[in-house]
């Protein structure tokens, strides 16, 4: 509830107190370690320390069978890769996440994110 309250306090996304959210996720991981908490923690870490720090934390989940094939891991990886400027890898991760989810609205959203990162066709000189 505390994490949700911090999100709610921000009038704009850029006003979110990500450092406080990150610290709360650190506490939550200590109390109830599970891959979904770590997944959310990776987003907060990325917002505080940069996309690469979040991606480094995501790598710790790759061998965890509880989440390794889950579309949310791929979607978060895609988002962080996009933040890092690696649009080709982000596009691939969005596409993988879209294939793995069974939710049609999520598929449409993830496909749209991937399409947004398509390289424009080169015009002949």
mmCIF file of C-alpha atoms in Angstrom:
data_model
loop_
_atom_site.group_PDB
_atom_site.id
_atom_site.type_symbol
_atom_site.label_atom_id
_atom_site.label_comp_id
_atom_site.label_asym_id
_atom_site.label_seq_id
_atom_site.Cartn_x
_atom_site.Cartn_y
_atom_site.Cartn_z
ATOM 1 C CA UNK A 1 0.000 0.000 0.000
ATOM 2 C CA UNK A 2 2.896 2.367 0.715
ATOM 3 C CA UNK A 3 4.258 1.958 -2.815
ATOM 4 C CA UNK A 4 0.837 2.663 -4.322
ATOM 5 C CA UNK A 5 0.498 5.728 -2.094
ATOM 6 C CA UNK A 6 3.807 7.128 -3.357
ATOM 7 C CA UNK A 7 2.663 6.650 -6.948
ATOM 8 C CA UNK A 8 -0.623 8.355 -6.076
ATOM 9 C CA UNK A 9 1.117 11.365 -4.493
ATOM 10 C CA UNK A 10 2.801 12.308 -7.771
ATOM 11 C CA UNK A 11 0.673 14.561 -9.943
ATOM 12 C CA UNK A 12 2.841 13.670 -12.963
ATOM 13 C CA UNK A 13 4.814 10.501 -13.697
ATOM 14 C CA UNK A 14 8.091 12.435 -13.633
ATOM 15 C CA UNK A 15 7.305 13.621 -10.090
ATOM 16 C CA UNK A 16 7.258 10.070 -8.717
ATOM 17 C CA UNK A 17 9.636 9.546 -5.789
ATOM 18 C CA UNK A 18 11.396 6.567 -7.334
ATOM 19 C CA UNK A 19 14.132 6.498 -4.691
ATOM 20 C CA UNK A 20 11.552 5.961 -1.955
ATOM 21 C CA UNK A 21 9.787 3.314 -4.044
ATOM 22 C CA UNK A 22 13.112 1.567 -4.652
ATOM 23 C CA UNK A 23 13.832 1.502 -0.915
ATOM 24 C CA UNK A 24 10.380 0.078 -0.197
ATOM 25 C CA UNK A 25 10.948 -2.679 -2.761
ATOM 26 C CA UNK A 26 14.271 -3.477 -1.077
ATOM 27 C CA UNK A 27 12.367 -3.924 2.194
ATOM 28 C CA UNK A 28 9.704 -6.019 0.488
ATOM 29 C CA UNK A 29 12.300 -8.287 -1.119
ATOM 30 C CA UNK A 30 13.755 -8.858 2.357
ATOM 31 C CA UNK A 31 10.347 -9.696 3.829
ATOM 32 C CA UNK A 32 8.845 -11.652 0.952
ATOM 33 C CA UNK A 33 11.388 -12.525 -1.710
ATOM 34 C CA UNK A 34 9.729 -13.546 -4.961
ATOM 35 C CA UNK A 35 10.418 -12.872 -8.621
ATOM 36 C CA UNK A 36 7.479 -10.493 -9.177
ATOM 37 C CA UNK A 37 8.706 -8.248 -6.387
ATOM 38 C CA UNK A 38 12.208 -8.295 -7.883
ATOM 39 C CA UNK A 39 10.731 -7.522 -11.314
ATOM 40 C CA UNK A 40 9.040 -4.413 -9.925
ATOM 41 C CA UNK A 41 12.168 -3.534 -7.971
ATOM 42 C CA UNK A 42 14.148 -3.576 -11.231
ATOM 43 C CA UNK A 43 11.904 -0.854 -12.651
ATOM 44 C CA UNK A 44 12.421 1.324 -9.578
ATOM 45 C CA UNK A 45 16.180 0.712 -9.670
ATOM 46 C CA UNK A 46 16.218 1.727 -13.345
ATOM 47 C CA UNK A 47 14.329 4.916 -12.595
ATOM 48 C CA UNK A 48 16.876 5.844 -9.904
ATOM 49 C CA UNK A 49 20.176 4.525 -11.289
ATOM 50 C CA UNK A 50 19.466 4.118 -15.001
ATOM 51 C CA UNK A 51 18.235 1.428 -17.336
ATOM 52 C CA UNK A 52 21.414 -0.661 -17.188
ATOM 53 C CA UNK A 53 21.137 -1.057 -13.402
ATOM 54 C CA UNK A 54 17.578 -2.304 -13.832
ATOM 55 C CA UNK A 55 18.640 -4.690 -16.599
ATOM 56 C CA UNK A 56 21.409 -6.036 -14.355
ATOM 57 C CA UNK A 57 18.818 -6.822 -11.682
ATOM 58 C CA UNK A 58 16.549 -8.491 -14.267
ATOM 59 C CA UNK A 59 19.399 -10.840 -15.196
ATOM 60 C CA UNK A 60 19.157 -12.352 -11.714
ATOM 61 C CA UNK A 61 15.663 -13.593 -12.648
ATOM 62 C CA UNK A 62 16.615 -15.355 -15.883
ATOM 63 C CA UNK A 63 17.290 -18.680 -14.149
ATOM 64 C CA UNK A 64 14.178 -18.524 -11.965
ATOM 65 C CA UNK A 65 11.626 -20.955 -13.425
ATOM 66 C CA UNK A 66 8.787 -19.099 -11.697
ATOM 67 C CA UNK A 67 9.232 -16.141 -14.075
ATOM 68 C CA UNK A 68 11.816 -16.991 -16.750
ATOM 69 C CA UNK A 69 9.201 -17.591 -19.479
ATOM 70 C CA UNK A 70 6.708 -15.009 -18.262
ATOM 71 C CA UNK A 71 5.662 -12.211 -20.594
ATOM 72 C CA UNK A 72 6.035 -9.617 -17.842
ATOM 73 C CA UNK A 73 9.768 -10.277 -17.588
ATOM 74 C CA UNK A 74 10.077 -9.785 -21.347
ATOM 75 C CA UNK A 75 7.927 -6.632 -21.250
ATOM 76 C CA UNK A 76 9.974 -5.046 -18.467
ATOM 77 C CA UNK A 77 13.210 -6.009 -20.227
ATOM 78 C CA UNK A 78 11.847 -4.387 -23.406
ATOM 79 C CA UNK A 79 10.955 -1.195 -21.552
ATOM 80 C CA UNK A 80 14.393 -0.960 -19.948
ATOM 81 C CA UNK A 81 16.157 -1.729 -23.232
ATOM 82 C CA UNK A 82 14.124 1.042 -24.840
ATOM 83 C CA UNK A 83 15.148 3.391 -22.019
ATOM 84 C CA UNK A 84 18.775 2.385 -22.649
ATOM 85 C CA UNK A 85 18.427 3.256 -26.329
ATOM 86 C CA UNK A 86 18.744 -0.311 -27.656
ATOM 87 C CA UNK A 87 15.667 -0.139 -29.862
ATOM 88 C CA UNK A 88 16.352 -3.311 -31.856
ATOM 89 C CA UNK A 89 16.644 -5.442 -28.715
ATOM 90 C CA UNK A 90 13.662 -3.664 -27.159
ATOM 91 C CA UNK A 91 11.552 -4.363 -30.244
ATOM 92 C CA UNK A 92 12.458 -8.069 -30.084
ATOM 93 C CA UNK A 93 11.646 -8.244 -26.381
ATOM 94 C CA UNK A 94 8.278 -6.514 -26.897
ATOM 95 C CA UNK A 95 7.472 -8.992 -29.674
ATOM 96 C CA UNK A 96 8.424 -11.940 -27.459
ATOM 97 C CA UNK A 97 6.292 -10.591 -24.616
ATOM 98 C CA UNK A 98 3.357 -10.187 -27.016
ATOM 99 C CA UNK A 99 3.698 -13.815 -28.142
ATOM 100 C CA UNK A 100 3.836 -15.073 -24.559
ATOM 101 C CA UNK A 101 0.832 -13.266 -23.117
ATOM 102 C CA UNK A 102 -2.662 -14.708 -23.513
ATOM 103 C CA UNK A 103 -4.315 -11.327 -23.015
ATOM 104 C CA UNK A 104 -5.418 -9.748 -26.295
ATOM 105 C CA UNK A 105 -5.261 -6.166 -24.928
ATOM 106 C CA UNK A 106 -1.710 -6.823 -23.680
ATOM 107 C CA UNK A 107 -0.768 -8.334 -27.058
ATOM 108 C CA UNK A 108 -2.060 -5.252 -28.872
ATOM 109 C CA UNK A 109 -0.228 -2.914 -26.482
ATOM 110 C CA UNK A 110 3.064 -4.810 -26.736
ATOM 111 C CA UNK A 111 2.808 -5.128 -30.520
ATOM 112 C CA UNK A 112 2.166 -1.375 -30.735
ATOM 113 C CA UNK A 113 5.245 -0.691 -28.602
ATOM 114 C CA UNK A 114 7.316 -2.925 -30.877
ATOM 115 C CA UNK A 115 5.919 -1.298 -34.026
ATOM 116 C CA UNK A 116 6.758 2.140 -32.666
ATOM 117 C CA UNK A 117 10.401 1.066 -32.611
ATOM 118 C CA UNK A 118 10.460 -0.207 -36.196
ATOM 119 C CA UNK A 119 13.230 1.361 -38.200
ATOM 120 C CA UNK A 120 11.847 3.616 -40.918
ATOM 121 C CA UNK A 121 12.312 2.324 -44.439
ATOM 122 C CA UNK A 122 15.329 3.875 -46.104
ATOM 123 C CA UNK A 123 14.556 6.086 -49.034
ATOM 124 C CA UNK A 124 16.669 5.523 -52.157
ATOM 125 C CA UNK A 125 19.198 8.274 -52.796
#
